[in-house]
PDB file of C-alpha atoms in Angstrom:
ATOM      1  CA  UNK A1146      15.474 -81.166 123.146  1.00 79.00           C
ATOM      2  CA  UNK A1147      17.041 -79.696 120.001  1.00 82.00           C
ATOM      3  CA  UNK A1148      19.247 -82.783 119.654  1.00 82.00           C
ATOM      4  CA  UNK A1149      16.174 -85.040 119.846  1.00 84.00           C
ATOM      5  CA  UNK A1150      14.382 -82.977 117.187  1.00 86.00           C
ATOM      6  CA  UNK A1151      17.379 -83.144 114.840  1.00 86.00           C
ATOM      7  CA  UNK A1152      17.750 -86.889 115.423  1.00 85.00           C
ATOM      8  CA  UNK A1153      14.108 -87.617 114.674  1.00 85.00           C
ATOM      9  CA  UNK A1154      14.070 -85.423 111.570  1.00 87.00           C
ATOM     10  CA  UNK A1155      17.151 -87.257 110.297  1.00 88.00           C
ATOM     11  CA  UNK A1156      15.387 -90.552 110.962  1.00 85.00           C
ATOM     12  CA  UNK A1157      12.379 -89.408 108.943  1.00 85.00           C
ATOM     13  CA  UNK A1158      14.527 -88.590 105.931  1.00 87.00           C
ATOM     14  CA  UNK A1159      17.166 -91.309 106.350  1.00 85.00           C
ATOM     15  CA  UNK A1160      14.348 -93.824 106.188  1.00 81.00           C
ATOM     16  CA  UNK A1161      11.510 -93.918 103.710  1.00 85.00           C
ATOM     17  CA  UNK A1162       8.889 -92.930 106.312  1.00 84.00           C
ATOM     18  CA  UNK A1163       9.258 -89.182 105.849  1.00 86.00           C
ATOM     19  CA  UNK A1164       9.121 -89.369 102.066  1.00 90.00           C
ATOM     20  CA  UNK A1165       6.113 -91.695 102.103  1.00 90.00           C
ATOM     21  CA  UNK A1166       4.298 -89.350 104.475  1.00 91.00           C
ATOM     22  CA  UNK A1167       4.970 -86.242 102.364  1.00 92.00           C
ATOM     23  CA  UNK A1168       4.089 -88.057  99.140  1.00 93.00           C
ATOM     24  CA  UNK A1169       0.769 -89.491 100.299  1.00 92.00           C
ATOM     25  CA  UNK A1170      -0.139 -86.358 102.242  1.00 92.00           C
ATOM     26  CA  UNK A1171       0.366 -84.218  99.134  1.00 92.00           C
ATOM     27  CA  UNK A1172      -1.457 -86.704  96.892  1.00 92.00           C
ATOM     28  CA  UNK A1173      -4.463 -86.923  99.217  1.00 91.00           C
ATOM     29  CA  UNK A1174      -4.614 -83.151  99.552  1.00 91.00           C
ATOM     30  CA  UNK A1175      -4.424 -82.864  95.757  1.00 91.00           C
ATOM     31  CA  UNK A1176      -7.344 -85.302  95.435  1.00 91.00           C
ATOM     32  CA  UNK A1177      -9.466 -83.228  97.813  1.00 89.00           C
ATOM     33  CA  UNK A1178      -8.408 -80.066  95.956  1.00 89.00           C
ATOM     34  CA  UNK A1179      -9.417 -81.511  92.583  1.00 88.00           C
ATOM     35  CA  UNK A1180     -12.722 -82.873  93.870  1.00 88.00           C
ATOM     36  CA  UNK A1181     -13.666 -79.758  95.833  1.00 83.00           C
ATOM     37  CA  UNK A1182     -12.244 -76.925  93.757  1.00 80.00           C
ATOM     38  CA  UNK A1183     -11.317 -78.027  90.235  1.00 80.00           C
ATOM     39  CA  UNK A1184     -14.191 -80.340  89.307  1.00 80.00           C
ATOM     40  CA  UNK A1185     -16.790 -78.170  91.027  1.00 78.00           C
ATOM     41  CA  UNK A1186     -15.163 -74.938  89.791  1.00 75.00           C
ATOM     42  CA  UNK A1187     -15.214 -73.661  93.344  1.00 74.00           C
ATOM     43  CA  UNK A1188     -12.712 -70.985  94.380  1.00 72.00           C
ATOM     44  CA  UNK A1189     -13.351 -71.438  98.127  1.00 77.00           C
ATOM     45  CA  UNK A1190     -10.199 -73.365  99.022  1.00 80.00           C
ATOM     46  CA  UNK A1191     -11.000 -73.465 102.740  1.00 77.00           C
ATOM     47  CA  UNK A1192     -13.665 -76.060 101.879  1.00 79.00           C
ATOM     48  CA  UNK A1193     -10.827 -78.338 100.774  1.00 84.00           C
ATOM     49  CA  UNK A1194      -9.133 -78.007 104.160  1.00 84.00           C
ATOM     50  CA  UNK A1195     -12.408 -78.608 105.993  1.00 81.00           C
ATOM     51  CA  UNK A1196     -13.051 -81.804 104.040  1.00 82.00           C
ATOM     52  CA  UNK A1197      -9.401 -82.913 104.183  1.00 85.00           C
ATOM     53  CA  UNK A1198      -9.148 -83.124 107.974  1.00 86.00           C
ATOM     54  CA  UNK A1199     -10.237 -86.739 107.642  1.00 87.00           C
ATOM     55  CA  UNK A1200      -6.813 -87.619 106.182  1.00 89.00           C
ATOM     56  CA  UNK A1201      -5.364 -87.153 109.664  1.00 89.00           C
ATOM     57  CA  UNK A1202      -6.750 -90.607 110.521  1.00 87.00           C
ATOM     58  CA  UNK A1203      -4.420 -92.114 107.915  1.00 86.00           C
ATOM     59  CA  UNK A1204      -1.400 -89.818 107.969  1.00 90.00           C
ATOM     60  CA  UNK A1205      -0.828 -89.064 111.660  1.00 91.00           C
ATOM     61  CA  UNK A1206      -0.342 -92.753 112.624  1.00 90.00           C
ATOM     62  CA  UNK A1207       2.306 -92.942 109.904  1.00 88.00           C
ATOM     63  CA  UNK A1208       4.161 -90.060 111.567  1.00 88.00           C
ATOM     64  CA  UNK A1209       3.966 -91.269 115.151  1.00 88.00           C
ATOM     65  CA  UNK A1210       3.902 -95.073 115.107  1.00 85.00           C
ATOM     66  CA  UNK A1211       7.696 -95.474 115.166  1.00 81.00           C
ATOM     67  CA  UNK A1212       8.665 -92.635 117.507  1.00 80.00           C
ATOM     68  CA  UNK A1213       8.762 -94.776 120.645  1.00 80.00           C
ATOM     69  CA  UNK A1214       7.713 -98.227 119.431  1.00 74.00           C
ATOM     70  CA  UNK A1215      10.879 -98.441 117.334  1.00 71.00           C
ATOM     71  CA  UNK A1216      12.987 -97.597 120.383  1.00 68.00           C
ATOM     72  CA  UNK A1217      11.355-100.484 122.255  1.00 68.00           C
ATOM     73  CA  UNK A1218      11.745-102.900 119.346  1.00 63.00           C
ATOM     74  CA  UNK A1219      15.452-102.085 118.866  1.00 65.00           C
ATOM     75  CA  UNK A1220      16.094-102.129 122.636  1.00 64.00           C
ATOM     76  CA  UNK A1221      17.414 -98.569 122.488  1.00 63.00           C
ATOM     77  CA  UNK A1222      14.801 -97.316 124.927  1.00 61.00           C
ATOM     78  CA  UNK A1223      17.168 -98.069 127.821  1.00 66.00           C
ATOM     79  CA  UNK A1224      19.576 -95.523 126.396  1.00 63.00           C
ATOM     80  CA  UNK A1225      16.806 -92.941 126.565  1.00 64.00           C
ATOM     81  CA  UNK A1226      15.935 -93.838 130.152  1.00 63.00           C
ATOM     82  CA  UNK A1227      19.576 -93.530 131.269  1.00 66.00           C
ATOM     83  CA  UNK A1228      20.501 -90.525 129.114  1.00 65.00           C
ATOM     84  CA  UNK A1229      21.333 -87.245 130.889  1.00 70.00           C
ATOM     85  CA  UNK A1230      18.223 -85.621 129.465  1.00 76.00           C
ATOM     86  CA  UNK A1231      14.810 -85.156 130.979  1.00 80.00           C
ATOM     87  CA  UNK A1232      11.893 -87.304 129.921  1.00 81.00           C
ATOM     88  CA  UNK A1233       9.926 -84.200 128.995  1.00 85.00           C
ATOM     89  CA  UNK A1234      12.702 -83.152 126.592  1.00 86.00           C
ATOM     90  CA  UNK A1235      12.566 -86.572 124.939  1.00 86.00           C
ATOM     91  CA  UNK A1236       8.786 -86.576 124.528  1.00 89.00           C
ATOM     92  CA  UNK A1237       8.443 -82.975 123.416  1.00 91.00           C
ATOM     93  CA  UNK A1238      11.454 -83.330 121.120  1.00 90.00           C
ATOM     94  CA  UNK A1239       9.807 -86.252 119.336  1.00 90.00           C
ATOM     95  CA  UNK A1240       6.457 -84.437 119.347  1.00 93.00           C
ATOM     96  CA  UNK A1241       7.936 -81.295 117.794  1.00 94.00           C
ATOM     97  CA  UNK A1242       9.822 -83.286 115.160  1.00 93.00           C
ATOM     98  CA  UNK A1243       6.523 -84.848 114.017  1.00 93.00           C
ATOM     99  CA  UNK A1244       4.891 -81.405 114.076  1.00 94.00           C
ATOM    100  CA  UNK A1245       7.688 -80.062 111.860  1.00 94.00           C
ATOM    101  CA  UNK A1246       7.103 -82.901 109.383  1.00 93.00           C
ATOM    102  CA  UNK A1247       3.405 -82.047 109.319  1.00 94.00           C
ATOM    103  CA  UNK A1248       4.273 -78.371 108.827  1.00 95.00           C
ATOM    104  CA  UNK A1249       6.420 -79.256 105.808  1.00 94.00           C
ATOM    105  CA  UNK A1250       3.481 -81.118 104.309  1.00 93.00           C
ATOM    106  CA  UNK A1251       1.139 -78.196 105.025  1.00 93.00           C
ATOM    107  CA  UNK A1252       3.516 -75.695 103.417  1.00 94.00           C
ATOM    108  CA  UNK A1253       3.729 -77.818 100.260  1.00 93.00           C
ATOM    109  CA  UNK A1254      -0.042 -77.569  99.859  1.00 91.00           C
ATOM    110  CA  UNK A1255       0.160 -73.759  99.735  1.00 90.00           C
ATOM    111  CA  UNK A1256       0.511 -74.276  96.006  1.00 90.00           C
ATOM    112  CA  UNK A1257      -3.163 -75.248  95.691  1.00 88.00           C
ATOM    113  CA  UNK A1258      -4.749 -71.917  96.698  1.00 86.00           C
ATOM    114  CA  UNK A1259      -2.070 -70.191  94.619  1.00 84.00           C
ATOM    115  CA  UNK A1260      -3.203 -72.146  91.531  1.00 83.00           C
ATOM    116  CA  UNK A1261      -6.771 -70.848  91.810  1.00 80.00           C
ATOM    117  CA  UNK A1262      -5.856 -67.313  92.912  1.00 76.00           C
ATOM    118  CA  UNK A1263      -5.695 -66.144  89.288  1.00 72.00           C
ATOM    119  CA  UNK A1264      -9.367 -67.089  88.760  1.00 71.00           C
ATOM    120  CA  UNK A1265     -10.763 -64.814  91.414  1.00 66.00           C
ATOM    121  CA  UNK A1266     -10.206 -63.049  94.711  1.00 71.00           C
ATOM    122  CA  UNK A1267      -9.511 -65.516  97.480  1.00 74.00           C
ATOM    123  CA  UNK A1268     -10.742 -64.935 101.069  1.00 77.00           C
ATOM    124  CA  UNK A1269      -7.166 -64.839 102.363  1.00 80.00           C
ATOM    125  CA  UNK A1270      -8.031 -64.303 106.026  1.00 80.00           C
ATOM    126  CA  UNK A1271     -10.434 -67.243 106.002  1.00 82.00           C
ATOM    127  CA  UNK A1272      -7.914 -69.512 104.281  1.00 84.00           C
ATOM    128  CA  UNK A1273      -5.175 -68.523 106.731  1.00 87.00           C
ATOM    129  CA  UNK A1274      -7.475 -69.077 109.690  1.00 86.00           C
ATOM    130  CA  UNK A1275      -8.517 -72.469 108.343  1.00 87.00           C
ATOM    131  CA  UNK A1276      -4.875 -73.438 107.767  1.00 89.00           C
ATOM    132  CA  UNK A1277      -3.964 -72.481 111.356  1.00 90.00           C
ATOM    133  CA  UNK A1278      -6.820 -74.544 112.779  1.00 89.00           C
ATOM    134  CA  UNK A1279      -5.996 -77.397 110.395  1.00 90.00           C
ATOM    135  CA  UNK A1280      -2.388 -77.474 111.586  1.00 93.00           C
ATOM    136  CA  UNK A1281      -3.220 -77.129 115.288  1.00 93.00           C
ATOM    137  CA  UNK A1282      -5.706 -79.983 115.034  1.00 91.00           C
ATOM    138  CA  UNK A1283      -3.035 -82.084 113.337  1.00 93.00           C
ATOM    139  CA  UNK A1284      -0.617 -81.354 116.191  1.00 94.00           C
ATOM    140  CA  UNK A1285      -3.268 -82.397 118.709  1.00 93.00           C
ATOM    141  CA  UNK A1286      -3.695 -85.700 116.875  1.00 93.00           C
ATOM    142  CA  UNK A1287       0.098 -86.122 116.859  1.00 94.00           C
ATOM    143  CA  UNK A1288       0.067 -85.919 120.661  1.00 93.00           C
ATOM    144  CA  UNK A1289      -2.493 -88.737 120.668  1.00 92.00           C
ATOM    145  CA  UNK A1290      -0.210 -90.781 118.429  1.00 91.00           C
ATOM    146  CA  UNK A1291       2.726 -90.091 120.774  1.00 91.00           C
ATOM    147  CA  UNK A1292       0.750 -91.447 123.728  1.00 89.00           C
ATOM    148  CA  UNK A1293      -0.215 -94.605 121.831  1.00 89.00           C
ATOM    149  CA  UNK A1294       3.360 -95.147 120.597  1.00 87.00           C
ATOM    150  CA  UNK A1295       4.659 -94.904 124.169  1.00 87.00           C
ATOM    151  CA  UNK A1296       2.128 -97.498 125.295  1.00 82.00           C
ATOM    152  CA  UNK A1297       3.161-100.333 122.952  1.00 80.00           C
ATOM    153  CA  UNK A1298       6.266-102.065 121.606  1.00 80.00           C
ATOM    154  CA  UNK A1299       4.707-102.752 118.204  1.00 80.00           C
ATOM    155  CA  UNK A1300       4.639-100.182 115.414  1.00 82.00           C
ATOM    156  CA  UNK A1301       1.633-101.920 113.865  1.00 84.00           C
ATOM    157  CA  UNK A1302      -0.298-101.766 117.124  1.00 86.00           C
ATOM    158  CA  UNK A1303       0.760 -98.128 117.547  1.00 85.00           C
ATOM    159  CA  UNK A1304      -0.555 -97.279 114.071  1.00 87.00           C
ATOM    160  CA  UNK A1305      -3.851 -99.112 114.597  1.00 89.00           C
ATOM    161  CA  UNK A1306      -4.282 -97.662 118.083  1.00 88.00           C
ATOM    162  CA  UNK A1307      -3.613 -94.112 116.871  1.00 88.00           C
ATOM    163  CA  UNK A1308      -6.074 -94.578 114.017  1.00 90.00           C
ATOM    164  CA  UNK A1309      -8.726 -95.865 116.440  1.00 89.00           C
ATOM    165  CA  UNK A1310      -8.301 -92.995 118.920  1.00 88.00           C
ATOM    166  CA  UNK A1311      -8.332 -90.353 116.192  1.00 88.00           C
ATOM    167  CA  UNK A1312     -11.411 -92.029 114.691  1.00 88.00           C
ATOM    168  CA  UNK A1313     -13.200 -91.701 118.041  1.00 84.00           C
ATOM    169  CA  UNK A1314     -12.588 -87.939 118.033  1.00 82.00           C
ATOM    170  CA  UNK A1315     -13.917 -87.723 114.473  1.00 82.00           C
ATOM    171  CA  UNK A1316     -17.153 -89.539 115.288  1.00 79.00           C
ATOM    172  CA  UNK A1317     -17.615 -87.744 118.591  1.00 77.00           C
ATOM    173  CA  UNK A1318     -20.182 -85.483 116.949  1.00 66.00           C
ATOM    174  CA  UNK A1319     -22.338 -88.489 116.114  1.00 67.00           C
ATOM    175  CA  UNK A1320     -21.825 -89.836 119.629  1.00 73.00           C
ATOM    176  CA  UNK A1321     -22.982 -86.536 121.082  1.00 73.00           C
ATOM    177  CA  UNK A1322     -26.197 -86.705 119.054  1.00 72.00           C
ATOM    178  CA  UNK A1323     -26.831 -90.237 120.344  1.00 74.00           C
ATOM    179  CA  UNK A1324     -26.423 -89.361 124.026  1.00 76.00           C
ATOM    180  CA  UNK A1325     -29.626 -88.393 125.867  1.00 78.00           C
ATOM    181  CA  UNK A1326     -29.683 -84.983 127.516  1.00 78.00           C
ATOM    182  CA  UNK A1327     -31.420 -86.310 130.617  1.00 82.00           C
ATOM    183  CA  UNK A1328     -30.357 -85.707 134.197  1.00 82.00           C
ATOM    184  CA  UNK A1329     -29.732 -89.406 134.771  1.00 83.00           C
ATOM    185  CA  UNK A1330     -27.347 -89.511 131.791  1.00 83.00           C
ATOM    186  CA  UNK A1331     -25.490 -86.569 133.321  1.00 84.00           C
ATOM    187  CA  UNK A1332     -25.159 -88.384 136.649  1.00 85.00           C
ATOM    188  CA  UNK A1333     -23.857 -91.519 134.941  1.00 86.00           C
ATOM    189  CA  UNK A1334     -21.370 -89.439 132.964  1.00 83.00           C
ATOM    190  CA  UNK A1335     -20.127 -87.760 136.163  1.00 85.00           C
ATOM    191  CA  UNK A1336     -19.632 -91.169 137.786  1.00 87.00           C
ATOM    192  CA  UNK A1337     -17.685 -92.436 134.757  1.00 87.00           C
ATOM    193  CA  UNK A1338     -15.431 -89.370 134.782  1.00 85.00           C
ATOM    194  CA  UNK A1339     -14.811 -89.881 138.509  1.00 85.00           C
ATOM    195  CA  UNK A1340     -13.832 -93.513 137.893  1.00 86.00           C
ATOM    196  CA  UNK A1341     -11.472 -92.538 135.062  1.00 81.00           C
ATOM    197  CA  UNK A1342      -9.735 -89.896 137.175  1.00 81.00           C
ATOM    198  CA  UNK A1343      -9.438 -92.361 140.054  1.00 80.00           C
ATOM    199  CA  UNK A1344      -7.860 -94.944 137.727  1.00 76.00           C
ATOM    200  CA  UNK A1345      -5.413 -92.386 136.317  1.00 71.00           C
ATOM    201  CA  UNK A1346      -4.436 -91.404 139.844  1.00 73.00           C
ATOM    202  CA  UNK A1347      -3.953 -95.061 140.771  1.00 71.00           C
ATOM    203  CA  UNK A1348      -1.867 -95.785 137.659  1.00 66.00           C
ATOM    204  CA  UNK A1349       0.393 -92.880 138.600  1.00 63.00           C
ATOM    205  CA  UNK A1350       0.757 -93.585 142.334  1.00 64.00           C
ATOM    206  CA  UNK A1351      -0.115 -97.289 142.745  1.00 67.00           C
ATOM    207  CA  UNK A1352      -1.702 -96.222 146.023  1.00 73.00           C
ATOM    208  CA  UNK A1353      -5.091 -97.894 146.433  1.00 79.00           C
ATOM    209  CA  UNK A1354      -6.151 -95.882 149.474  1.00 79.00           C
ATOM    210  CA  UNK A1355      -5.219 -92.531 147.957  1.00 76.00           C
ATOM    211  CA  UNK A1356      -6.931 -93.401 144.680  1.00 79.00           C
ATOM    212  CA  UNK A1357     -10.015 -94.533 146.551  1.00 83.00           C
ATOM    213  CA  UNK A1358      -9.974 -91.259 148.468  1.00 84.00           C
ATOM    214  CA  UNK A1359      -9.805 -89.273 145.233  1.00 82.00           C
ATOM    215  CA  UNK A1360     -12.708 -91.271 143.800  1.00 84.00           C
ATOM    216  CA  UNK A1361     -14.771 -90.863 146.963  1.00 87.00           C
ATOM    217  CA  UNK A1362     -13.994 -87.137 147.057  1.00 88.00           C
ATOM    218  CA  UNK A1363     -15.094 -86.623 143.455  1.00 87.00           C
ATOM    219  CA  UNK A1364     -18.291 -88.597 143.982  1.00 86.00           C
ATOM    220  CA  UNK A1365     -19.006 -86.552 147.108  1.00 89.00           C
ATOM    221  CA  UNK A1366     -18.503 -83.286 145.202  1.00 88.00           C
ATOM    222  CA  UNK A1367     -20.818 -84.426 142.426  1.00 86.00           C
ATOM    223  CA  UNK A1368     -23.347 -85.487 145.061  1.00 86.00           C
ATOM    224  CA  UNK A1369     -23.246 -82.084 146.758  1.00 88.00           C
ATOM    225  CA  UNK A1370     -23.653 -80.344 143.389  1.00 86.00           C
ATOM    226  CA  UNK A1371     -26.663 -82.545 142.646  1.00 84.00           C
ATOM    227  CA  UNK A1372     -28.230 -81.674 145.997  1.00 86.00           C
ATOM    228  CA  UNK A1373     -27.688 -77.929 145.530  1.00 86.00           C
ATOM    229  CA  UNK A1374     -28.200 -77.575 141.779  1.00 87.00           C
ATOM    230  CA  UNK A1375     -29.648 -80.708 140.140  1.00 83.00           C
ATOM    231  CA  UNK A1376     -30.251 -78.860 136.849  1.00 85.00           C
ATOM    232  CA  UNK A1377     -26.457 -78.810 136.388  1.00 84.00           C
ATOM    233  CA  UNK A1378     -26.656 -82.434 135.235  1.00 83.00           C
ATOM    234  CA  UNK A1379     -29.192 -81.737 132.493  1.00 85.00           C
ATOM    235  CA  UNK A1380     -27.231 -82.296 129.280  1.00 81.00           C
ATOM    236  CA  UNK A1381     -23.917 -82.493 131.176  1.00 81.00           C
ATOM    237  CA  UNK A1382     -22.570 -85.319 129.007  1.00 80.00           C
ATOM    238  CA  UNK A1383     -23.384 -83.463 125.792  1.00 79.00           C
ATOM    239  CA  UNK A1384     -21.869 -80.187 126.990  1.00 79.00           C
ATOM    240  CA  UNK A1385     -18.707 -81.926 128.162  1.00 79.00           C
ATOM    241  CA  UNK A1386     -18.188 -83.917 124.954  1.00 77.00           C
ATOM    242  CA  UNK A1387     -18.809 -80.821 122.846  1.00 75.00           C
ATOM    243  CA  UNK A1388     -16.153 -79.020 124.867  1.00 76.00           C
ATOM    244  CA  UNK A1389     -13.511 -81.727 124.330  1.00 76.00           C
ATOM    245  CA  UNK A1390     -14.354 -82.332 120.662  1.00 76.00           C
ATOM    246  CA  UNK A1391     -11.350 -81.414 118.520  1.00 79.00           C
ATOM    247  CA  UNK A1392     -13.418 -81.222 115.350  1.00 78.00           C
ATOM    248  CA  UNK A1393     -16.043 -78.857 116.777  1.00 77.00           C
ATOM    249  CA  UNK A1394     -13.254 -76.482 117.848  1.00 79.00           C
ATOM    250  CA  UNK A1395     -12.241 -76.269 114.197  1.00 80.00           C
ATOM    251  CA  UNK A1396     -15.443 -74.492 113.175  1.00 77.00           C
ATOM    252  CA  UNK A1397     -14.351 -71.019 114.261  1.00 78.00           C
ATOM    253  CA  UNK A1398     -11.090 -71.383 112.324  1.00 81.00           C
ATOM    254  CA  UNK A1399     -12.977 -72.441 109.197  1.00 72.00           C
ATOM    255  CA  UNK A1400     -14.895 -69.160 109.443  1.00 74.00           C
ATOM    256  CA  UNK A1401     -11.654 -67.186 109.500  1.00 69.00           C
ATOM    257  CA  UNK A1402     -12.005 -66.413 113.208  1.00 73.00           C
ATOM    258  CA  UNK A1403      -9.009 -66.933 115.487  1.00 76.00           C
ATOM    259  CA  UNK A1404     -10.495 -67.510 118.925  1.00 80.00           C
ATOM    260  CA  UNK A1405      -7.848 -67.392 121.643  1.00 85.00           C
ATOM    261  CA  UNK A1406      -9.787 -70.017 123.592  1.00 85.00           C
ATOM    262  CA  UNK A1407      -9.696 -72.469 120.660  1.00 87.00           C
ATOM    263  CA  UNK A1408      -5.980 -71.902 120.003  1.00 90.00           C
ATOM    264  CA  UNK A1409      -5.261 -72.378 123.710  1.00 91.00           C
ATOM    265  CA  UNK A1410      -7.414 -75.511 123.750  1.00 90.00           C
ATOM    266  CA  UNK A1411      -5.466 -77.234 120.958  1.00 91.00           C
ATOM    267  CA  UNK A1412      -2.141 -76.303 122.560  1.00 93.00           C
ATOM    268  CA  UNK A1413      -3.288 -77.430 126.016  1.00 92.00           C
ATOM    269  CA  UNK A1414      -4.668 -80.670 124.580  1.00 91.00           C
ATOM    270  CA  UNK A1415      -1.313 -81.448 122.944  1.00 93.00           C
ATOM    271  CA  UNK A1416       0.635 -80.668 126.110  1.00 93.00           C
ATOM    272  CA  UNK A1417      -1.738 -82.776 128.229  1.00 91.00           C
ATOM    273  CA  UNK A1418      -1.361 -85.892 126.070  1.00 91.00           C
ATOM    274  CA  UNK A1419       2.405 -85.423 125.969  1.00 91.00           C
ATOM    275  CA  UNK A1420       2.294 -85.211 129.768  1.00 90.00           C
ATOM    276  CA  UNK A1421       0.458 -88.549 129.869  1.00 86.00           C
ATOM    277  CA  UNK A1422       3.223 -90.025 127.686  1.00 87.00           C
ATOM    278  CA  UNK A1423       5.880 -88.565 129.997  1.00 86.00           C
ATOM    279  CA  UNK A1424       4.130 -90.143 132.981  1.00 84.00           C
ATOM    280  CA  UNK A1425       4.219 -93.591 131.332  1.00 81.00           C
ATOM    281  CA  UNK A1426       7.915 -93.278 130.500  1.00 81.00           C
ATOM    282  CA  UNK A1427       8.781 -92.062 133.991  1.00 78.00           C
ATOM    283  CA  UNK A1428       7.181 -95.132 135.527  1.00 75.00           C
ATOM    284  CA  UNK A1429       9.263 -97.359 133.254  1.00 70.00           C
ATOM    285  CA  UNK A1430      12.386 -95.307 133.840  1.00 67.00           C
ATOM    286  CA  UNK A1431      12.245 -95.832 137.589  1.00 65.00           C
ATOM    287  CA  UNK A1432      11.015 -99.428 137.420  1.00 57.00           C
TER     288      UNK A1432
END
């Protein structure tokens, strides 16, 4: 894994990608800093980080679009599939290299709260907490970009796909407000989740009967729950989407509170999407 990390970091800095990322990331953060702190004479730097999370939609695709798509385009992916290294080491090595690049960009922006520290007492704990949540959210979005990059041979498609998926997570709050909290909506949501899980199981096993059994089993469980406790489905879709929302998890960090559950959620989310990427590569490796 260490060799993969070193290789990818060299690629970032041997090509212009790494420099472009750090330049635009710093410039965009500086713009948010000027608009939020300098022009408004506001010493609360954590507001800059809260507002700046939107730049992930632009910057994360730049980090992840080439990680696997470039391997496919240059026909070097076969070397990865036949290399004496596990698929998980390849995926997590590339994931960690992108996370290190993001960390470099984050560290550079430490200069902004330092610039305003002489004008008043900064809420250090709140800024640190916001920075931790900011970085963990960025890593979660990187895992999304990894999954998209694994799924296509085109860097352009990988960038657009990553942008689209990250955008969905950003607007999830608006989607939650648009979803009715009725029992019927909860039942429909449960059926959709069952279908998605059944499809994922089928894509992994290519076994129609087993996948159908999983789908039937999930639908049966949801049916039993409805018979025993129908109120469970009241607002189920809203509760579920709120739980998976990456942006809503950021709120506790922005208040300077490090919730173990939120930290664990971001880490688990990143690992889960990397696992999905590993699953896709494994299927190609043994094809």
